[in-house]
């Protein structure tokens, strides 16, 4: 559960003390600290009360003309939406906060705003934007030499890298952070308690990173460091300690001890945070599954999922959960549900890989940024040598060349796409049937030997497929090999072999070709259908996301759907 652990980590490192609405006069009369307590009390449990208290906080701050508290009021409104997974409104309130802070000429507040914005972007999820905001925050924190902010930004960046599977780089960064914390003297801001908490959570994520790469010995070392920092009164720290100890026990296959530690974790510091409850279900469920208590595992996983309600933007982080739930249903003989959740696991993995690629792309962007800084240093050196004019001339020339390069690239791409579009139109005109427009052949087939399928069964399957094609069943989102096989009274193995043998493609390619051909023809002929959003078109033809539809449309035609629609409009 990479996403859950990352969100809970961000709750530690992002602090808020949390338009006009009907004001609660009694609460309005209280101090900022008391209103903050009310916000924090309801932040995870009651969105309306948290929003109401946040608006009161903001109103008082505006009347007091206190810019720092005004920002905290905006951030509290954004947090109230974010922690109830209303991402659109959370981002809207964040933009309000950012616009306000930019008008204040306050680098410290702007750094806080960028840090907060990175958490919102990652929750949406948009890893590249999150890292971009953290980069902006780091530039400001270095400018103001705010060591606490720099350490927070570095910790969050390391956690995003860990989320994307780059555990080695995350471990390297985390060790440097720990060394900084150890050698830093406590003061009025970086108190002994803050130092202890910072070290504890750094050890926590470091041990989790080692567990992720199956290094039990190193994880055990840092868990020992955590144990030395915890006191009996530190219930919430103890909760995290028991959780990571349970993860280590699970890794070493000590399932009895793992269950004990996870149960202890659930029963202490029992904050009513929905995502934490989902995490608890994940840990207890996977232990039950490992102990072959399949009914118990299924019930735990399903209850956790039902109570939480995963939003579309969180699907990318649910792969492990869906995989284990599918395994539980398979072991209890509920194969239809097993197939359903296994398909969700595949889709979740695909979405997560996109997020991972974003992180890797952003890392390359940082290398470019580093190079840019080196150029700026050269510029400063040349200024000292009174050669500023020549450098500016060179920089201007580079900008012009870059603009010309990108302009040329744009027109080349446009021309290439127009050629692809004309080829696609030609295919449409010459195709006898819509299914002949795109006819992909897979080089690697899943089931190449169809000799065991009798001629009668082969005919039955092909006729069944043609019937389903006429019914346009391929446009249904539940169109998978299991359901198709069930509808034509066969099994998935026979179905796969016949499709491989007869069509020269795998089942998924077969369905995608039908969907893309349908989209090509309908977009050309149906004016109303062309006015739909890409998301709506995707859902109409059986895809769950616009990204999936765009990926397969471009793979088969070489064009983005938006470009195809635009060109079709121009000729009709």
XYZ file of C-alpha atoms in Angstrom, residues 5-543:
539
model
C 2.057 4.997 3.691
C 3.013 8.082 1.693
C -0.152 9.993 2.671
C 0.298 9.153 6.354
C 3.930 10.310 6.097
C 2.831 13.615 4.546
C 0.410 14.155 7.430
C 3.469 14.354 9.689
C 5.566 16.703 7.570
C 2.867 19.158 6.440
C 1.568 21.224 9.348
C -1.461 23.506 9.301
C -3.272 25.224 12.155
C -6.335 25.104 10.806
C -16.112 32.321 0.767
C -18.027 33.782 3.439
C -20.502 31.436 5.151
C -22.872 31.587 8.070
C -20.605 32.105 11.079
C -20.860 30.198 14.349
C -20.817 33.186 16.700
C -19.672 31.166 19.702
C -16.695 29.719 17.813
C -15.961 33.106 16.210
C -15.495 34.638 19.636
C -12.731 32.163 20.513
C -8.985 32.531 19.945
C -7.166 31.366 16.829
C -5.679 28.504 18.859
C -9.126 27.281 19.958
C -10.483 27.480 16.404
C -7.403 25.566 15.222
C -8.179 22.843 17.766
C -11.720 22.619 16.378
C -10.421 22.323 12.819
C -7.979 19.574 13.778
C -10.676 17.783 15.772
C -12.923 17.428 12.713
C -10.337 17.527 9.904
C -10.561 13.799 9.149
C -14.035 13.003 10.485
C -16.518 15.789 9.604
C -15.874 17.831 6.476
C -18.698 20.329 7.059
C -17.595 21.180 10.600
C -13.971 21.410 9.557
C -14.882 23.713 6.645
C -17.056 25.883 8.877
C -14.287 26.327 11.448
C -11.754 27.003 8.666
C -13.933 29.773 7.220
C -14.254 31.334 10.664
C -10.470 31.175 11.101
C -9.976 32.830 7.695
C -12.555 35.554 8.407
C -10.909 36.461 11.720
C -7.485 36.487 10.054
C -8.744 38.769 7.264
C -10.244 41.180 9.770
C -6.982 41.141 11.743
C -5.031 41.628 8.467
C -2.690 38.845 9.591
C -1.201 37.489 6.353
C 0.276 34.312 7.885
C -3.005 33.335 9.527
C -4.922 34.195 6.351
C -2.743 31.720 4.467
C -3.335 29.097 7.171
C -7.078 29.682 6.798
C -6.907 29.048 3.058
C -4.757 25.982 3.647
C -7.188 24.672 6.262
C -10.050 24.964 3.752
C -7.977 23.062 1.198
C -7.014 20.412 3.785
C -10.653 19.938 4.812
C -11.487 19.019 1.231
C -8.317 17.003 0.609
C -8.641 14.719 3.629
C -12.187 13.908 2.510
C -10.859 13.218 -1.009
C -12.658 16.113 -2.684
C -9.602 16.831 -4.819
C -11.131 19.388 -7.180
C -12.219 21.698 -4.355
C -8.962 21.077 -2.476
C -7.032 22.274 -5.527
C -9.372 25.262 -5.974
C -8.795 26.437 -2.396
C -5.080 25.824 -2.805
C -5.038 28.108 -5.849
C -6.783 30.760 -3.732
C -4.075 30.327 -1.094
C -1.316 30.522 -3.700
C -2.746 33.680 -5.301
C -3.018 35.309 -1.872
C 0.539 34.396 -0.865
C 1.989 35.661 -4.158
C 0.406 39.050 -3.428
C 2.146 39.229 -0.035
C 5.798 39.075 -1.186
C 6.554 36.572 1.587
C 9.009 33.833 0.584
C 8.416 31.800 3.741
C 4.660 31.580 3.130
C 5.188 30.894 -0.564
C 7.484 27.979 0.329
C 4.779 26.556 2.609
C 2.219 26.966 -0.175
C 4.372 25.058 -2.668
C 4.930 22.258 -0.146
C 1.195 21.986 0.486
C 0.417 22.112 -3.219
C 2.768 19.198 -3.869
C 0.706 16.995 -1.556
C -2.509 17.939 -3.372
C -0.949 17.245 -6.775
C 0.299 13.838 -5.691
C -3.149 12.934 -4.328
C -4.780 13.737 -7.689
C -2.296 11.986 -8.694
C 0.191 14.128 -10.601
C 3.706 13.210 -9.524
C 5.511 15.467 -12.001
C 3.609 18.540 -10.775
C 4.229 17.518 -7.154
C 7.972 17.294 -7.750
C 7.936 20.576 -9.686
C 6.323 22.358 -6.720
C 8.820 20.785 -4.312
C 11.624 22.028 -6.557
C 10.200 25.570 -6.417
C 9.876 25.268 -2.654
C 13.503 24.134 -2.346
C 14.770 27.114 -4.359
C 12.950 29.478 -1.977
C 14.024 27.562 1.148
C 17.645 27.796 0.000
C 17.186 31.505 -0.663
C 15.882 32.100 2.886
C 18.221 29.424 4.331
C 15.321 27.765 6.169
C 16.839 24.427 7.216
C 13.574 22.967 8.551
C 11.794 23.627 5.275
C 14.712 22.200 3.287
C 14.637 18.997 5.350
C 10.861 18.698 4.950
C 11.095 19.154 1.171
C 13.935 16.649 0.899
C 11.994 14.103 2.983
C 8.898 14.469 0.818
C 10.951 14.148 -2.375
C 12.569 10.974 -1.030
C 9.118 9.579 -0.221
C 7.877 10.223 -3.769
C 10.946 8.448 -5.150
C 10.222 5.544 -2.794
C 6.598 5.486 -3.940
C 7.785 5.165 -7.545
C 9.979 2.196 -6.633
C 13.314 4.034 -6.537
C 14.093 2.731 -3.053
C 17.875 2.908 -3.432
C 17.864 6.653 -4.166
C 15.290 7.225 -1.418
C 17.463 5.345 1.107
C 20.523 7.394 0.136
C 18.654 10.687 0.638
C 17.032 9.520 3.884
C 20.394 8.596 5.434
C 21.699 12.096 4.728
C 18.595 13.589 6.367
C 19.066 11.422 9.453
C 22.696 12.506 9.746
C 21.601 16.168 9.568
C 19.005 15.624 12.288
C 21.490 13.858 14.553
C 24.144 16.580 14.343
C 21.748 19.518 14.557
C 21.378 21.218 17.935
C 17.891 21.761 19.321
C 16.563 25.320 19.551
C 13.257 27.150 20.063
C 11.963 25.977 16.673
C 13.721 22.645 16.259
C 12.899 21.455 19.768
C 14.003 18.173 21.329
C 10.505 16.764 20.729
C 10.569 17.857 17.084
C 14.037 16.372 16.697
C 12.873 13.063 18.175
C 9.797 12.968 15.924
C 11.831 13.849 12.825
C 14.351 11.093 13.547
C 11.606 8.594 14.376
C 9.699 9.118 11.116
C 12.927 9.139 9.104
C 13.806 5.745 10.626
C 10.243 4.611 9.897
C 10.308 5.356 6.173
C 13.898 4.095 5.912
C 12.976 0.739 7.455
C 9.920 0.572 5.137
C 12.200 1.165 2.145
C 14.428 -1.708 3.204
C 11.395 -3.949 3.680
C 10.280 -3.021 0.145
C 13.563 -4.381 -1.250
C 13.424 -7.478 1.040
C 16.376 -6.402 3.183
C 15.122 -7.613 6.574
C 18.435 -7.168 8.411
C 18.792 -3.461 7.598
C 15.119 -2.854 8.350
C 15.581 -4.479 11.759
C 18.475 -2.113 12.558
C 16.385 1.009 11.983
C 13.359 -0.440 13.776
C 15.701 -0.818 16.752
C 16.540 2.905 16.452
C 12.804 3.676 16.510
C 12.320 1.599 19.669
C 15.006 3.611 21.460
C 13.149 6.854 20.729
C 9.653 5.766 21.838
C 8.314 6.418 25.334
C 5.255 4.715 26.890
C 3.269 7.962 26.485
C 3.978 8.211 22.748
C 0.915 6.259 21.634
C 0.876 7.407 18.004
C 4.605 6.778 17.589
C 4.094 3.340 19.134
C 1.328 2.712 16.590
C 3.749 3.338 13.707
C 6.405 1.202 15.419
C 4.069 -1.777 15.754
C 2.968 -1.383 12.137
C 6.485 -1.509 10.712
C 7.388 -4.393 13.045
C 4.371 -6.229 11.650
C 5.627 -5.553 8.115
C 9.030 -6.987 9.041
C 7.393 -10.079 10.600
C 5.331 -10.536 7.438
C 8.481 -10.311 5.310
C 10.170 -13.002 7.435
C 6.970 -15.135 7.348
C 6.331 -14.888 11.106
C 2.607 -14.431 10.524
C 1.506 -14.980 14.129
C 3.762 -12.166 15.330
C 2.773 -10.008 12.345
C -0.914 -10.309 13.205
C -0.205 -9.473 16.844
C 1.764 -6.337 15.930
C -0.809 -5.164 13.372
C -3.628 -5.701 15.894
C -1.711 -3.752 18.542
C -1.250 -0.962 16.006
C -4.979 -0.777 15.294
C -5.917 -0.631 18.979
C -3.677 2.302 19.904
C -3.865 5.968 18.842
C -7.118 5.041 17.116
C -7.680 8.201 15.060
C -10.747 8.151 12.848
C -8.877 8.544 9.544
C -10.500 6.549 6.680
C -7.248 5.894 4.818
C -5.676 4.539 8.003
C -8.568 2.098 8.385
C -8.017 0.918 4.821
C -4.359 0.373 5.659
C -5.354 -1.664 8.738
C -7.615 -3.855 6.563
C -4.760 -4.365 4.106
C -2.319 -5.546 6.772
C -4.736 -7.859 8.612
C -6.110 -9.196 5.334
C -2.743 -10.124 3.873
C -1.730 -11.905 7.081
C -4.957 -13.937 7.018
C -4.318 -14.767 3.356
C -0.755 -15.879 4.118
C -2.150 -18.129 6.881
C -4.576 -19.600 4.291
C -7.593 -18.235 6.156
C -9.164 -17.347 2.851
C -12.719 -16.542 3.988
C -11.369 -14.287 6.737
C -8.974 -12.555 4.338
C -11.725 -11.984 1.787
C -14.063 -10.505 4.406
C -11.381 -8.180 5.811
C -10.274 -6.910 2.402
C -13.805 -6.439 1.078
C -15.033 -4.664 4.221
C -12.044 -2.298 4.125
C -12.684 -1.515 0.466
C -16.433 -1.011 0.972
C -15.945 1.305 3.941
C -13.321 3.431 2.225
C -14.668 3.938 -1.287
C -11.675 4.337 -3.604
C -11.866 7.416 -5.865
C -10.725 7.246 -9.533
C -7.593 9.285 -8.748
C -6.562 6.726 -6.091
C -6.874 3.689 -8.371
C -3.202 3.911 -9.350
C -2.161 3.075 -5.781
C -4.467 0.103 -5.160
C -2.638 -2.603 -7.122
C -1.377 -4.638 -4.134
C -4.777 -4.472 -2.436
C -6.693 -5.608 -5.542
C -4.220 -8.407 -6.219
C -4.596 -9.860 -2.718
C -8.383 -9.490 -2.813
C -8.485 -11.312 -6.178
C -6.340 -14.070 -4.688
C -8.730 -14.371 -1.716
C -11.767 -14.724 -3.982
C -9.950 -17.284 -6.133
C -9.150 -19.426 -3.095
C -12.787 -19.308 -1.914
C -14.002 -20.417 -5.349
C -15.644 -17.111 -6.288
C -13.994 -16.931 -9.692
C -16.104 -14.162 -11.217
C -15.191 -11.752 -8.429
C -11.598 -12.988 -8.545
C -11.483 -12.118 -12.235
C -13.065 -8.722 -11.606
C -10.516 -7.693 -8.979
C -7.634 -9.179 -10.928
C -8.617 -6.986 -13.872
C -8.727 -3.989 -11.507
C -5.244 -4.986 -10.321
C -3.978 -4.969 -13.909
C -5.538 -1.551 -14.575
C -4.179 -0.195 -11.291
C -0.683 -1.427 -12.165
C -0.928 0.280 -15.544
C -1.995 3.572 -13.951
C 0.776 3.305 -11.361
C 3.372 2.778 -14.076
C 2.287 6.086 -15.606
C 2.872 7.766 -12.253
C 6.258 6.084 -11.969
C 7.222 7.296 -15.433
C 6.229 10.827 -14.424
C 8.615 10.657 -11.478
C 11.447 9.413 -13.699
C 10.743 12.162 -16.239
C 10.781 14.766 -13.480
C 14.116 13.409 -12.250
C 15.545 14.027 -15.721
C 14.055 17.517 -15.620
C 15.994 18.120 -12.412
C 19.189 17.195 -14.205
C 18.320 19.779 -16.837
C 17.629 22.310 -14.100
C 21.012 21.532 -12.546
C 22.635 22.172 -15.902
C 20.715 25.438 -16.162
C 22.093 26.526 -12.793
C 25.590 25.759 -13.968
C 25.008 27.994 -16.966
C 23.798 30.740 -14.632
C 26.994 30.380 -12.598
C 29.017 30.778 -15.789
C 27.018 33.863 -16.603
C 27.848 35.394 -13.221
C 31.548 34.606 -13.711
C 31.542 36.251 -17.097
C 29.819 39.298 -15.652
C 32.740 39.657 -13.246
C 35.039 39.678 -16.258
C 32.954 42.415 -17.867
C 31.793 40.137 -20.689
C 28.071 40.425 -19.916
C 27.136 41.733 -23.335
C 28.632 38.789 -25.215
C 26.986 36.293 -22.839
C 23.571 37.897 -23.219
C 24.007 37.829 -26.981
C 24.838 34.131 -26.816
C 21.895 33.423 -24.517
C 19.581 35.331 -26.851
C 20.855 33.352 -29.819
C 20.269 30.087 -27.970
C 16.720 31.128 -27.140
C 16.032 31.986 -30.768
C 17.515 28.690 -31.914
C 15.447 26.794 -29.371
C 12.296 28.612 -30.470
C 13.062 27.834 -34.096
C 13.767 24.211 -33.185
C 10.479 23.781 -31.341
C 8.578 25.632 -34.071
C 10.097 23.354 -36.734
C 9.363 20.304 -34.609
C 5.754 21.456 -34.169
C 5.167 21.826 -37.912
C 6.908 18.538 -38.661
C 4.689 16.742 -36.165
C 1.624 18.492 -37.569
C 2.561 17.476 -41.119
C 3.268 13.906 -40.034
C -0.104 13.716 -38.277
C -1.884 15.069 -41.359
C -0.273 12.324 -43.463
C -1.355 9.710 -40.917
C -4.868 11.155 -40.981
C -5.051 10.916 -44.779
C -3.866 7.292 -44.617
C -6.538 6.533 -42.030
C -9.219 8.135 -44.236
C -8.029 5.998 -47.128
C -8.299 2.883 -44.967
C -11.847 3.847 -43.957
C -12.898 4.308 -47.595
C -11.362 1.046 -48.823
C -12.437 -1.116 -45.877
C -15.359 -3.356 -46.744
C -16.399 -3.536 -43.107
C -15.506 -1.348 -40.088
C -13.560 -4.188 -38.483
C -11.189 -4.171 -41.472
C -9.950 -0.618 -40.817
C -7.675 -1.588 -37.956
C -6.640 -5.243 -37.911
C -3.685 -5.634 -35.544
C -1.674 -8.854 -35.607
C 0.224 -9.790 -32.451
C 3.738 -11.150 -32.914
C 3.539 -13.012 -29.600
C 0.348 -14.981 -28.982
C -0.815 -16.397 -25.652
C -2.286 -19.661 -26.985
C -0.869 -20.777 -30.323
C -1.927 -24.429 -30.286
C -5.637 -24.799 -31.140
C -5.501 -28.442 -32.226
C -7.240 -29.584 -29.055
C -10.278 -27.445 -29.900
C -12.651 -29.386 -32.104
C -14.013 -27.947 -35.345
C -17.525 -27.861 -33.859
C -16.388 -25.906 -30.802
C -14.350 -23.559 -32.989
C -17.426 -22.789 -35.127
C -19.512 -22.303 -31.965
C -16.990 -19.820 -30.559
C -16.621 -17.875 -33.825
C -20.391 -17.664 -34.276
C -20.765 -16.581 -30.680
C -18.153 -13.863 -31.180
C -19.899 -12.589 -34.319
C -23.191 -12.469 -32.430
C -21.603 -10.476 -29.612
C -20.009 -8.155 -32.175
C -23.438 -7.451 -33.694
C -24.785 -6.769 -30.195
C -21.763 -4.438 -29.651
C -20.954 -6.178 -26.391
C -17.342 -5.058 -26.812
C -18.513 -1.556 -25.801
C -19.304 -2.776 -22.280
C -16.751 -2.106 -19.545
C -17.281 -5.614 -18.185
C -16.231 -7.119 -21.528
C -13.384 -9.406 -20.509
C -12.357 -12.907 -21.519
C -14.139 -14.487 -18.574
C -17.494 -12.829 -19.314
C -17.242 -13.378 -23.084
C -16.435 -17.059 -22.573
C -19.382 -17.359 -20.207
C -21.781 -15.745 -22.708
C -20.853 -18.134 -25.521
C -20.750 -21.231 -23.297
C -17.047 -22.001 -23.439
C -13.967 -21.477 -21.301
C -11.313 -18.762 -21.472
C -8.603 -21.168 -22.665
C -10.602 -22.309 -25.715
C -11.714 -18.752 -26.386
C -8.114 -17.504 -26.339
C -6.864 -20.295 -28.595
C -9.592 -19.770 -31.214
C -9.067 -15.989 -31.286
C -5.303 -16.439 -31.525
C -5.632 -18.986 -34.326
C -8.455 -17.374 -36.330
C -7.657 -13.673 -35.929
C -3.897 -13.783 -35.306
C -4.205 -11.660 -32.174
C -4.753 -11.946 -28.435
C -8.122 -11.383 -26.782
C -7.279 -7.868 -25.548
C -6.037 -6.835 -29.005
C -9.213 -8.281 -30.542
C -11.451 -6.208 -28.227
C -9.336 -3.051 -28.597
C -9.452 -3.297 -32.406
C -13.261 -3.553 -32.312
C -13.516 -0.550 -29.999
C -11.097 1.638 -31.961
C -12.743 0.779 -35.285
C -16.121 1.628 -33.778
C -14.760 4.956 -32.497
C -13.149 5.820 -35.855
C -16.389 5.267 -37.787
C -18.754 6.829 -35.282
C -16.604 9.916 -34.797
C -16.590 10.396 -38.555
C -20.367 9.936 -38.932
C -21.850 11.220 -35.665
C -21.628 15.001 -35.093
C -23.016 14.759 -31.558
C -20.555 12.006 -30.601
C -17.696 14.251 -31.756
C -18.820 16.915 -29.268
C -18.293 14.568 -26.304
C -15.268 14.933 -24.054
C -12.474 12.361 -24.533
C -13.411 10.870 -21.137
C -17.060 10.484 -22.206
C -16.078 8.935 -25.535
C -13.778 6.511 -23.701
C -16.549 5.432 -21.328
C -19.030 5.143 -24.202
C -16.860 2.575 -25.978
C -15.888 0.539 -22.910
C -12.754 2.156 -21.479
